[in-house]
Short mmCIF file of N, CA and C in Angstrom, two decimals:
data_model
loop_
_atom_site.label_atom_id
_atom_site.label_comp_id
_atom_site.label_asym_id
_atom_site.label_seq_id
_atom_site.Cartn_x
_atom_site.Cartn_y
_atom_site.Cartn_z
N MET A 1 29.59 122.20 76.63
CA MET A 1 29.61 121.59 77.98
C MET A 1 29.41 122.69 79.08
N LYS A 2 29.92 123.93 78.80
CA LYS A 2 29.81 125.00 79.78
C LYS A 2 28.39 125.31 80.01
N ASN A 3 27.60 125.32 78.85
CA ASN A 3 26.22 125.54 78.97
C ASN A 3 25.46 124.56 79.82
N VAL A 4 25.83 123.26 79.67
CA VAL A 4 25.20 122.28 80.55
C VAL A 4 25.46 122.50 81.94
N HIS A 5 26.70 122.84 82.32
CA HIS A 5 27.02 123.11 83.73
C HIS A 5 26.22 124.29 84.27
N ILE A 6 26.11 125.33 83.49
CA ILE A 6 25.34 126.49 83.93
C ILE A 6 23.94 126.18 84.01
N PHE A 7 23.29 125.43 83.19
CA PHE A 7 21.98 125.00 83.32
C PHE A 7 21.62 124.17 84.50
N LEU A 8 22.54 123.21 84.79
CA LEU A 8 22.33 122.38 85.95
C LEU A 8 22.54 123.25 87.20
N LEU A 9 23.36 124.16 87.21
CA LEU A 9 23.62 124.97 88.44
C LEU A 9 22.36 125.90 88.65
N LEU A 10 21.75 126.45 87.58
CA LEU A 10 20.55 127.23 87.79
C LEU A 10 19.36 126.48 88.24
N ILE A 11 19.20 125.21 87.91
CA ILE A 11 18.16 124.31 88.38
C ILE A 11 18.38 124.09 89.78
N LEU A 12 19.55 123.80 90.29
CA LEU A 12 19.80 123.53 91.67
C LEU A 12 19.72 124.74 92.51
N LEU A 13 19.90 125.96 92.02
CA LEU A 13 19.90 127.18 92.82
C LEU A 13 18.42 127.71 92.83
N VAL A 14 17.54 127.28 92.04
CA VAL A 14 16.17 127.97 92.09
C VAL A 14 15.55 127.48 93.40
N PRO A 15 15.20 128.45 94.19
CA PRO A 15 14.51 128.05 95.49
C PRO A 15 13.20 127.39 95.33
N GLN A 16 12.98 126.34 96.05
CA GLN A 16 11.64 125.56 96.11
C GLN A 16 11.30 125.35 97.53
N ILE A 17 9.99 125.20 97.79
CA ILE A 17 9.57 124.85 99.01
C ILE A 17 9.27 123.39 99.10
N GLY A 18 9.59 122.74 100.18
CA GLY A 18 9.26 121.29 100.42
C GLY A 18 10.16 120.31 99.66
N PHE A 19 9.79 119.13 99.71
CA PHE A 19 10.58 118.10 98.90
C PHE A 19 9.52 117.22 98.16
N SER A 20 9.92 116.08 97.66
CA SER A 20 9.19 115.44 96.69
C SER A 20 7.74 114.93 97.19
N GLN A 21 6.82 115.20 96.42
CA GLN A 21 5.51 114.65 96.53
C GLN A 21 5.24 114.04 95.19
N LEU A 22 5.23 112.64 95.25
CA LEU A 22 5.22 111.82 93.98
C LEU A 22 3.71 111.46 93.73
N ASN A 23 2.97 112.30 93.16
CA ASN A 23 1.53 112.07 93.01
C ASN A 23 1.08 111.84 91.66
N LYS A 24 -0.09 111.21 91.57
CA LYS A 24 -0.67 110.86 90.28
C LYS A 24 -0.71 112.15 89.42
N GLY A 25 -0.36 112.05 88.18
CA GLY A 25 -0.40 113.21 87.23
C GLY A 25 0.94 113.94 87.10
N ASP A 26 1.98 113.69 88.00
CA ASP A 26 3.24 114.25 87.91
C ASP A 26 4.01 113.61 86.92
N ALA A 27 5.12 114.22 86.35
CA ALA A 27 5.95 113.68 85.33
C ALA A 27 7.39 113.54 85.87
N LEU A 28 8.13 112.53 85.42
CA LEU A 28 9.54 112.32 85.84
C LEU A 28 10.33 112.38 84.48
N ILE A 29 11.34 113.18 84.50
CA ILE A 29 12.33 113.28 83.38
C ILE A 29 13.70 113.18 83.94
N GLY A 30 14.50 112.23 83.58
CA GLY A 30 15.84 111.99 84.15
C GLY A 30 16.71 111.18 83.20
N GLY A 31 17.81 110.82 83.77
CA GLY A 31 18.72 109.93 83.01
C GLY A 31 20.14 110.04 83.43
N THR A 32 21.06 109.27 82.80
CA THR A 32 22.42 109.25 83.04
C THR A 32 23.16 109.42 81.72
N ILE A 33 24.32 109.97 81.90
CA ILE A 33 25.34 110.09 80.82
C ILE A 33 26.67 109.39 81.29
N GLY A 34 27.25 108.61 80.47
CA GLY A 34 28.49 107.91 80.86
C GLY A 34 29.57 108.09 79.80
N ILE A 35 30.85 108.24 80.20
CA ILE A 35 31.92 108.20 79.30
C ILE A 35 32.97 107.28 79.94
N SER A 36 33.60 106.46 79.14
CA SER A 36 34.63 105.47 79.59
C SER A 36 35.78 105.48 78.55
N SER A 37 36.96 105.40 79.10
CA SER A 37 38.11 105.31 78.29
C SER A 37 39.10 104.26 78.95
N SER A 38 39.71 103.40 78.26
CA SER A 38 40.68 102.46 78.87
C SER A 38 41.75 102.15 77.81
N SER A 39 42.82 101.71 78.32
CA SER A 39 43.94 101.20 77.48
C SER A 39 44.49 99.98 78.13
N SER A 40 45.09 99.16 77.30
CA SER A 40 45.81 97.93 77.76
C SER A 40 46.98 97.63 76.81
N LYS A 41 48.02 97.07 77.48
CA LYS A 41 49.16 96.72 76.61
C LYS A 41 49.67 95.34 77.17
N ASN A 42 50.12 94.51 76.20
CA ASN A 42 50.92 93.24 76.65
C ASN A 42 52.02 93.10 75.68
N ASP A 43 52.61 91.97 75.71
CA ASP A 43 53.74 91.67 74.79
C ASP A 43 53.39 91.70 73.34
N PHE A 44 52.17 91.51 73.01
CA PHE A 44 51.82 91.32 71.60
C PHE A 44 50.96 92.48 71.03
N ASP A 45 50.24 93.29 71.88
CA ASP A 45 49.23 94.21 71.44
C ASP A 45 49.17 95.33 72.40
N LYS A 46 48.66 96.46 71.74
CA LYS A 46 48.39 97.65 72.50
C LYS A 46 47.08 98.10 72.07
N ARG A 47 46.13 98.41 73.03
CA ARG A 47 44.75 98.65 72.65
C ARG A 47 44.15 99.79 73.52
N SER A 48 43.36 100.59 72.87
CA SER A 48 42.62 101.65 73.57
C SER A 48 41.13 101.64 73.20
N ASP A 49 40.28 101.74 74.19
CA ASP A 49 38.83 101.70 74.03
C ASP A 49 38.17 103.00 74.55
N PHE A 50 37.12 103.44 73.86
CA PHE A 50 36.39 104.57 74.28
C PHE A 50 34.90 104.25 74.13
N SER A 51 34.12 104.65 75.11
CA SER A 51 32.63 104.51 75.00
C SER A 51 31.88 105.66 75.62
N VAL A 52 30.72 105.92 75.04
CA VAL A 52 29.79 106.94 75.70
C VAL A 52 28.40 106.45 75.61
N HIS A 53 27.62 106.73 76.64
CA HIS A 53 26.27 106.38 76.62
C HIS A 53 25.38 107.47 77.11
N PHE A 54 24.12 107.52 76.59
CA PHE A 54 23.15 108.44 77.02
C PHE A 54 21.86 107.73 77.29
N ALA A 55 21.31 107.79 78.50
CA ALA A 55 20.23 106.93 78.84
C ALA A 55 19.06 107.76 79.54
N PRO A 56 18.34 108.49 78.75
CA PRO A 56 17.11 109.32 79.46
C PRO A 56 15.98 108.36 79.78
N LYS A 57 15.18 108.79 80.75
CA LYS A 57 14.00 108.12 81.22
C LYS A 57 12.87 109.15 81.25
N ILE A 58 11.73 108.85 80.79
CA ILE A 58 10.53 109.76 80.79
C ILE A 58 9.35 108.96 81.30
N GLY A 59 8.70 109.49 82.43
CA GLY A 59 7.62 108.69 83.00
C GLY A 59 6.52 109.63 83.53
N PHE A 60 5.38 109.03 83.71
CA PHE A 60 4.21 109.79 84.36
C PHE A 60 3.70 108.99 85.51
N PHE A 61 3.38 109.55 86.54
CA PHE A 61 2.81 108.90 87.70
C PHE A 61 1.30 108.62 87.44
N VAL A 62 1.11 107.25 87.29
CA VAL A 62 -0.33 106.84 87.03
C VAL A 62 -1.08 106.70 88.39
N LEU A 63 -0.31 106.51 89.50
CA LEU A 63 -0.81 106.39 90.83
C LEU A 63 0.25 107.17 91.72
N ASN A 64 -0.20 107.42 92.90
CA ASN A 64 0.78 108.08 93.82
C ASN A 64 1.98 107.07 93.97
N LYS A 65 3.17 107.48 93.76
CA LYS A 65 4.43 106.79 93.96
C LYS A 65 4.67 105.78 92.78
N LEU A 66 3.89 105.67 91.77
CA LEU A 66 4.07 104.68 90.77
C LEU A 66 4.19 105.38 89.39
N ALA A 67 5.28 105.43 88.78
CA ALA A 67 5.46 106.01 87.50
C ALA A 67 5.71 104.90 86.36
N VAL A 68 5.08 105.17 85.23
CA VAL A 68 5.40 104.28 84.11
C VAL A 68 5.82 105.16 82.95
N GLY A 69 6.69 104.66 82.06
CA GLY A 69 7.17 105.54 81.05
C GLY A 69 8.14 104.68 79.97
N THR A 70 9.06 105.43 79.55
CA THR A 70 9.99 104.94 78.53
C THR A 70 11.44 105.01 78.97
N ASP A 71 12.07 103.93 78.66
CA ASP A 71 13.50 103.82 78.87
C ASP A 71 14.23 103.94 77.53
N ILE A 72 15.19 104.82 77.27
CA ILE A 72 15.79 105.07 76.06
C ILE A 72 17.30 104.87 76.22
N LEU A 73 17.97 104.40 75.24
CA LEU A 73 19.49 104.20 75.29
C LEU A 73 20.08 104.64 73.95
N GLY A 74 21.13 105.40 73.98
CA GLY A 74 21.97 105.68 72.93
C GLY A 74 23.42 105.36 73.40
N SER A 75 24.16 104.56 72.55
CA SER A 75 25.49 104.33 73.05
C SER A 75 26.48 104.13 71.78
N TYR A 76 27.75 104.37 72.05
CA TYR A 76 28.75 104.29 71.02
C TYR A 76 30.02 103.74 71.73
N PHE A 77 30.62 102.74 71.02
CA PHE A 77 31.87 102.14 71.51
C PHE A 77 32.87 102.10 70.36
N HIS A 78 34.10 102.48 70.69
CA HIS A 78 35.20 102.46 69.74
C HIS A 78 36.40 101.84 70.29
N ASN A 79 36.96 100.87 69.46
CA ASN A 79 38.22 100.26 69.79
C ASN A 79 39.20 100.65 68.68
N ASP A 80 40.31 101.22 69.13
CA ASP A 80 41.24 101.83 68.02
C ASP A 80 41.90 100.74 67.22
N SER A 81 41.71 99.48 67.43
CA SER A 81 42.44 98.49 66.60
C SER A 81 41.47 97.92 65.50
N ASP A 82 40.21 97.53 65.87
CA ASP A 82 39.43 96.93 64.83
C ASP A 82 37.83 96.88 65.09
N TYR A 83 37.28 97.76 65.88
CA TYR A 83 35.95 97.55 66.17
C TYR A 83 35.24 98.84 66.63
N ASN A 84 34.00 99.02 66.11
CA ASN A 84 33.15 100.08 66.56
C ASN A 84 31.69 99.39 66.87
N SER A 85 30.88 100.09 67.64
CA SER A 85 29.58 99.63 67.75
C SER A 85 28.66 100.93 68.08
N THR A 86 27.49 100.86 67.58
CA THR A 86 26.54 101.94 67.90
C THR A 86 25.17 101.29 68.21
N SER A 87 24.51 101.67 69.33
CA SER A 87 23.30 101.06 69.73
C SER A 87 22.25 102.08 70.14
N ILE A 88 21.01 101.86 69.74
CA ILE A 88 19.88 102.72 70.10
C ILE A 88 18.74 101.77 70.64
N GLY A 89 18.24 102.10 71.76
CA GLY A 89 17.20 101.26 72.36
C GLY A 89 16.04 102.05 72.86
N LEU A 90 14.91 101.27 73.06
CA LEU A 90 13.61 101.90 73.36
C LEU A 90 12.76 100.86 74.10
N GLY A 91 12.19 101.18 75.19
CA GLY A 91 11.25 100.27 75.89
C GLY A 91 10.59 100.87 77.02
N PRO A 92 9.63 99.98 77.70
CA PRO A 92 8.83 100.45 78.79
C PRO A 92 9.63 100.34 80.12
N LEU A 93 9.16 101.18 81.05
CA LEU A 93 9.68 101.06 82.43
C LEU A 93 8.62 101.37 83.41
N ALA A 94 8.78 100.73 84.60
CA ALA A 94 7.85 100.99 85.74
C ALA A 94 8.64 101.23 86.92
N ARG A 95 8.42 102.27 87.67
CA ARG A 95 9.17 102.64 88.92
C ARG A 95 8.23 102.97 90.02
N TYR A 96 8.52 102.31 91.14
CA TYR A 96 7.71 102.48 92.32
C TYR A 96 8.61 103.07 93.44
N TYR A 97 8.14 104.19 94.03
CA TYR A 97 8.75 104.84 95.13
C TYR A 97 8.23 104.34 96.38
N PHE A 98 9.06 103.81 97.38
CA PHE A 98 8.62 103.19 98.58
C PHE A 98 8.09 104.34 99.61
N LYS A 99 8.68 105.55 99.39
CA LYS A 99 8.29 106.69 100.28
C LYS A 99 8.70 107.92 99.54
N ASP A 100 8.00 109.02 99.89
CA ASP A 100 8.37 110.21 99.29
C ASP A 100 9.00 111.20 100.37
N GLY A 101 9.72 112.24 100.07
CA GLY A 101 10.29 113.01 100.95
C GLY A 101 11.72 113.50 100.42
N LYS A 102 12.61 113.98 101.30
CA LYS A 102 13.93 114.37 100.79
C LYS A 102 14.72 113.23 100.26
N VAL A 103 14.58 112.04 100.83
CA VAL A 103 15.21 110.88 100.35
C VAL A 103 14.13 109.79 99.99
N ALA A 104 14.09 109.42 98.66
CA ALA A 104 13.02 108.57 98.18
C ALA A 104 13.59 107.37 97.50
N PRO A 105 13.54 106.26 98.23
CA PRO A 105 14.06 104.98 97.65
C PRO A 105 13.05 104.42 96.65
N PHE A 106 13.51 103.67 95.60
CA PHE A 106 12.64 103.18 94.57
C PHE A 106 13.12 101.79 94.04
N GLY A 107 12.26 101.06 93.42
CA GLY A 107 12.55 99.81 92.65
C GLY A 107 12.04 100.02 91.22
N GLN A 108 12.68 99.48 90.33
CA GLN A 108 12.29 99.71 88.92
C GLN A 108 12.50 98.47 88.09
N ILE A 109 11.62 98.20 87.19
CA ILE A 109 11.74 97.23 86.18
C ILE A 109 11.70 97.76 84.85
N SER A 110 12.43 97.33 83.85
CA SER A 110 12.34 97.84 82.43
C SER A 110 12.60 96.79 81.55
N GLY A 111 12.20 97.08 80.27
CA GLY A 111 12.54 96.17 79.15
C GLY A 111 12.82 97.04 77.99
N ARG A 112 13.75 96.54 77.12
CA ARG A 112 14.09 97.40 75.94
C ARG A 112 14.50 96.52 74.75
N ILE A 113 14.20 97.01 73.60
CA ILE A 113 14.71 96.46 72.36
C ILE A 113 15.79 97.41 71.88
N ASN A 114 16.93 96.85 71.51
CA ASN A 114 18.04 97.55 71.06
C ASN A 114 18.36 97.26 69.63
N TRP A 115 18.67 98.28 68.91
CA TRP A 115 19.14 98.12 67.42
C TRP A 115 20.71 98.41 67.47
N ASN A 116 21.46 97.39 67.09
CA ASN A 116 22.89 97.60 67.15
C ASN A 116 23.55 97.46 65.78
N ALA A 117 24.54 98.17 65.60
CA ALA A 117 25.43 98.11 64.43
C ALA A 117 26.83 97.88 64.77
N TYR A 118 27.50 96.83 64.23
CA TYR A 118 28.85 96.51 64.72
C TYR A 118 29.68 96.72 63.40
N ASP A 119 30.72 97.51 63.44
CA ASP A 119 31.68 97.59 62.39
C ASP A 119 33.00 97.01 62.75
N SER A 120 33.46 96.01 61.98
CA SER A 120 34.83 95.43 62.20
C SER A 120 35.74 95.74 61.03
N PHE A 121 36.90 96.03 61.29
CA PHE A 121 37.88 96.41 60.31
C PHE A 121 38.98 95.29 60.26
N SER A 122 39.26 94.96 58.98
CA SER A 122 40.41 93.95 58.84
C SER A 122 41.71 94.67 58.67
N SER A 123 42.73 93.91 58.85
CA SER A 123 44.08 94.43 58.66
C SER A 123 44.39 94.96 57.24
N SER A 124 43.59 94.41 56.28
CA SER A 124 43.82 94.89 54.87
C SER A 124 43.04 96.20 54.54
N GLY A 125 42.32 96.68 55.52
CA GLY A 125 41.63 97.84 55.32
C GLY A 125 40.06 97.74 55.05
N GLY A 126 39.60 96.45 54.96
CA GLY A 126 38.20 96.28 54.65
C GLY A 126 37.36 96.53 55.86
N LYS A 127 36.05 96.73 55.64
CA LYS A 127 35.15 96.97 56.73
C LYS A 127 33.88 96.08 56.51
N GLU A 128 33.42 95.48 57.70
CA GLU A 128 32.23 94.71 57.56
C GLU A 128 31.24 95.26 58.70
N THR A 129 30.03 95.48 58.31
CA THR A 129 29.02 96.01 59.21
C THR A 129 27.97 94.88 59.42
N ILE A 130 27.68 94.59 60.78
CA ILE A 130 26.73 93.60 61.19
C ILE A 130 25.61 94.35 61.96
N GLU A 131 24.40 94.20 61.60
CA GLU A 131 23.28 94.83 62.31
C GLU A 131 22.53 93.67 63.02
N ARG A 132 22.26 93.94 64.27
CA ARG A 132 21.46 92.96 65.14
C ARG A 132 20.53 93.73 66.05
N GLN A 133 19.55 92.94 66.48
CA GLN A 133 18.68 93.46 67.55
C GLN A 133 19.02 92.69 68.83
N SER A 134 18.89 93.31 69.96
CA SER A 134 19.04 92.65 71.14
C SER A 134 17.84 93.02 72.12
N TYR A 135 17.64 92.21 73.19
CA TYR A 135 16.51 92.50 74.03
C TYR A 135 17.16 92.53 75.46
N ASN A 136 16.68 93.46 76.21
CA ASN A 136 17.17 93.74 77.52
C ASN A 136 16.08 93.82 78.57
N LEU A 137 16.31 93.09 79.71
CA LEU A 137 15.41 93.17 80.82
C LEU A 137 16.22 93.70 81.98
N GLY A 138 15.72 94.74 82.64
CA GLY A 138 16.58 95.37 83.72
C GLY A 138 15.70 95.48 84.93
N LEU A 139 16.47 95.38 86.08
CA LEU A 139 15.99 95.50 87.57
C LEU A 139 16.84 96.52 88.11
N ALA A 140 16.26 97.40 88.87
CA ALA A 140 17.11 98.48 89.68
C ALA A 140 16.56 98.69 90.96
N ALA A 141 17.48 99.05 91.99
CA ALA A 141 17.12 99.54 93.22
C ALA A 141 17.92 100.84 93.41
N GLY A 142 17.18 101.84 93.77
CA GLY A 142 17.85 103.12 93.78
C GLY A 142 17.26 104.21 94.79
N VAL A 143 17.83 105.27 94.80
CA VAL A 143 17.29 106.34 95.68
C VAL A 143 17.46 107.75 94.98
N ASN A 144 16.49 108.64 95.18
CA ASN A 144 16.59 110.03 94.74
C ASN A 144 16.81 110.82 96.03
N TYR A 145 17.83 111.67 95.94
CA TYR A 145 18.06 112.70 97.00
C TYR A 145 17.57 114.02 96.40
N PHE A 146 16.55 114.65 97.00
CA PHE A 146 16.03 115.79 96.51
C PHE A 146 16.76 117.07 97.02
N PHE A 147 17.20 117.91 96.07
CA PHE A 147 17.79 119.18 96.32
C PHE A 147 16.64 120.19 96.68
N ASN A 148 15.52 120.03 95.92
CA ASN A 148 14.31 120.89 96.11
C ASN A 148 13.11 120.03 95.70
N GLU A 149 12.02 120.69 95.60
CA GLU A 149 10.83 119.92 95.25
C GLU A 149 10.89 119.30 93.85
N ASN A 150 11.73 119.79 92.95
CA ASN A 150 11.62 119.29 91.62
C ASN A 150 12.91 118.61 91.05
N VAL A 151 13.99 118.73 91.68
CA VAL A 151 15.30 118.17 91.22
C VAL A 151 15.91 117.27 92.28
N ALA A 152 16.33 116.10 91.78
CA ALA A 152 17.02 115.16 92.64
C ALA A 152 18.23 114.46 91.93
N LEU A 153 19.20 114.24 92.90
CA LEU A 153 20.29 113.38 92.41
C LEU A 153 19.90 111.96 92.51
N GLU A 154 20.11 111.10 91.55
CA GLU A 154 19.72 109.73 91.58
C GLU A 154 20.97 108.82 91.55
N ALA A 155 20.80 107.73 92.32
CA ALA A 155 21.81 106.72 92.31
C ALA A 155 21.11 105.40 92.34
N SER A 156 21.53 104.46 91.47
CA SER A 156 20.91 103.13 91.46
C SER A 156 21.95 102.07 91.11
N LEU A 157 21.60 100.86 91.68
CA LEU A 157 22.29 99.64 91.35
C LEU A 157 21.43 98.88 90.43
N ASN A 158 22.02 98.55 89.22
CA ASN A 158 21.24 97.98 88.14
C ASN A 158 21.72 96.66 87.71
N TYR A 159 20.74 95.70 87.55
CA TYR A 159 21.07 94.43 86.91
C TYR A 159 20.39 94.38 85.56
N GLY A 160 21.07 93.87 84.62
CA GLY A 160 20.53 93.70 83.29
C GLY A 160 20.89 92.37 82.65
N PHE A 161 19.95 91.81 81.96
CA PHE A 161 20.04 90.62 81.17
C PHE A 161 19.80 91.01 79.68
N GLN A 162 20.75 90.70 78.86
CA GLN A 162 20.56 91.08 77.47
C GLN A 162 20.86 89.85 76.58
N LYS A 163 19.94 89.71 75.62
CA LYS A 163 20.04 88.57 74.63
C LYS A 163 20.04 89.16 73.26
N SER A 164 20.86 88.73 72.35
CA SER A 164 20.92 89.13 71.04
C SER A 164 20.01 88.19 70.18
N ASN A 165 19.68 88.67 68.99
CA ASN A 165 18.81 87.70 68.24
C ASN A 165 19.57 86.59 67.51
N ASP A 166 20.90 86.56 67.79
CA ASP A 166 21.65 85.30 67.39
C ASP A 166 21.60 84.35 68.58
N LEU A 167 21.98 83.09 68.37
CA LEU A 167 21.77 82.14 69.43
C LEU A 167 22.78 82.16 70.56
N TYR A 168 23.87 82.90 70.29
CA TYR A 168 25.06 82.77 71.27
C TYR A 168 25.22 83.91 72.18
N SER A 169 24.70 85.12 71.95
CA SER A 169 25.03 86.32 72.69
C SER A 169 24.07 86.52 73.84
N ARG A 170 24.56 86.26 75.05
CA ARG A 170 23.79 86.60 76.24
C ARG A 170 24.68 87.29 77.25
N TYR A 171 24.13 88.36 77.82
CA TYR A 171 25.02 89.15 78.75
C TYR A 171 24.32 89.37 79.96
N ASN A 172 24.97 89.30 81.09
CA ASN A 172 24.47 89.74 82.38
C ASN A 172 25.41 90.89 82.86
N THR A 173 24.74 91.99 83.33
CA THR A 173 25.53 93.18 83.72
C THR A 173 25.04 93.59 85.02
N LEU A 174 25.97 94.18 85.93
CA LEU A 174 25.68 94.81 87.12
C LEU A 174 26.49 96.09 87.17
N ASN A 175 25.72 97.17 87.38
CA ASN A 175 26.43 98.54 87.36
C ASN A 175 25.79 99.50 88.33
N LEU A 176 26.55 100.49 88.70
CA LEU A 176 26.05 101.58 89.54
C LEU A 176 25.90 102.78 88.55
N GLN A 177 24.72 103.47 88.66
CA GLN A 177 24.49 104.66 87.84
C GLN A 177 24.15 105.85 88.63
N ILE A 178 24.65 106.98 88.26
CA ILE A 178 24.37 108.21 88.93
C ILE A 178 23.88 109.17 87.89
N GLY A 179 22.76 109.87 88.20
CA GLY A 179 22.20 110.80 87.19
C GLY A 179 21.34 111.84 87.98
N VAL A 180 20.59 112.57 87.26
CA VAL A 180 19.70 113.71 87.69
C VAL A 180 18.32 113.36 87.27
N ALA A 181 17.39 113.71 88.16
CA ALA A 181 15.96 113.53 87.73
C ALA A 181 15.25 114.82 88.14
N THR A 182 14.32 115.14 87.17
CA THR A 182 13.35 116.36 87.39
C THR A 182 12.01 115.85 87.49
N PHE A 183 11.36 116.43 88.46
CA PHE A 183 9.88 116.11 88.63
C PHE A 183 9.01 117.31 88.34
N ILE A 184 8.01 117.12 87.49
CA ILE A 184 7.17 118.28 87.17
C ILE A 184 5.82 117.96 87.72
N HIS A 185 5.37 118.94 88.62
CA HIS A 185 4.16 118.74 89.36
C HIS A 185 2.94 119.48 88.57
#
């Protein structure tokens, strides 16, 4: 973890001239990492949950201000009482920047297919694994704040609709994500 902090600090401290120029032929590499932990207790049960996700994005500017690329997801969820899940996802994305400069607002659409494995544990010690696919459609509105010409802090508000390949599982999500984006000119 210390190496990650040193790497990010070096990127931010490297002097650059100007700010974003989002031109045809440039590349975008970025993403988010999230960690969550929670616990709950009531008269009948005590429960702790832990989750981690890693969501890189890679894109290429096919036109000035328009990047297309790949949306990737890796996630793990653990419930200390009876449940674990692991997901890996991959799909296309398109991102349009409304303007370039030190502050660059964008809109994004993405689709992804996820491969999910769910492990449930019974009180007798048995384990059952269920594997499913799910499909995700995402919309995002966000902004990049450029520290220099190549590195930006990214914040976005994201809506996602996910449907599993069974008939009953549909999810709507709304979340705020913060990450780092690197632009290669």
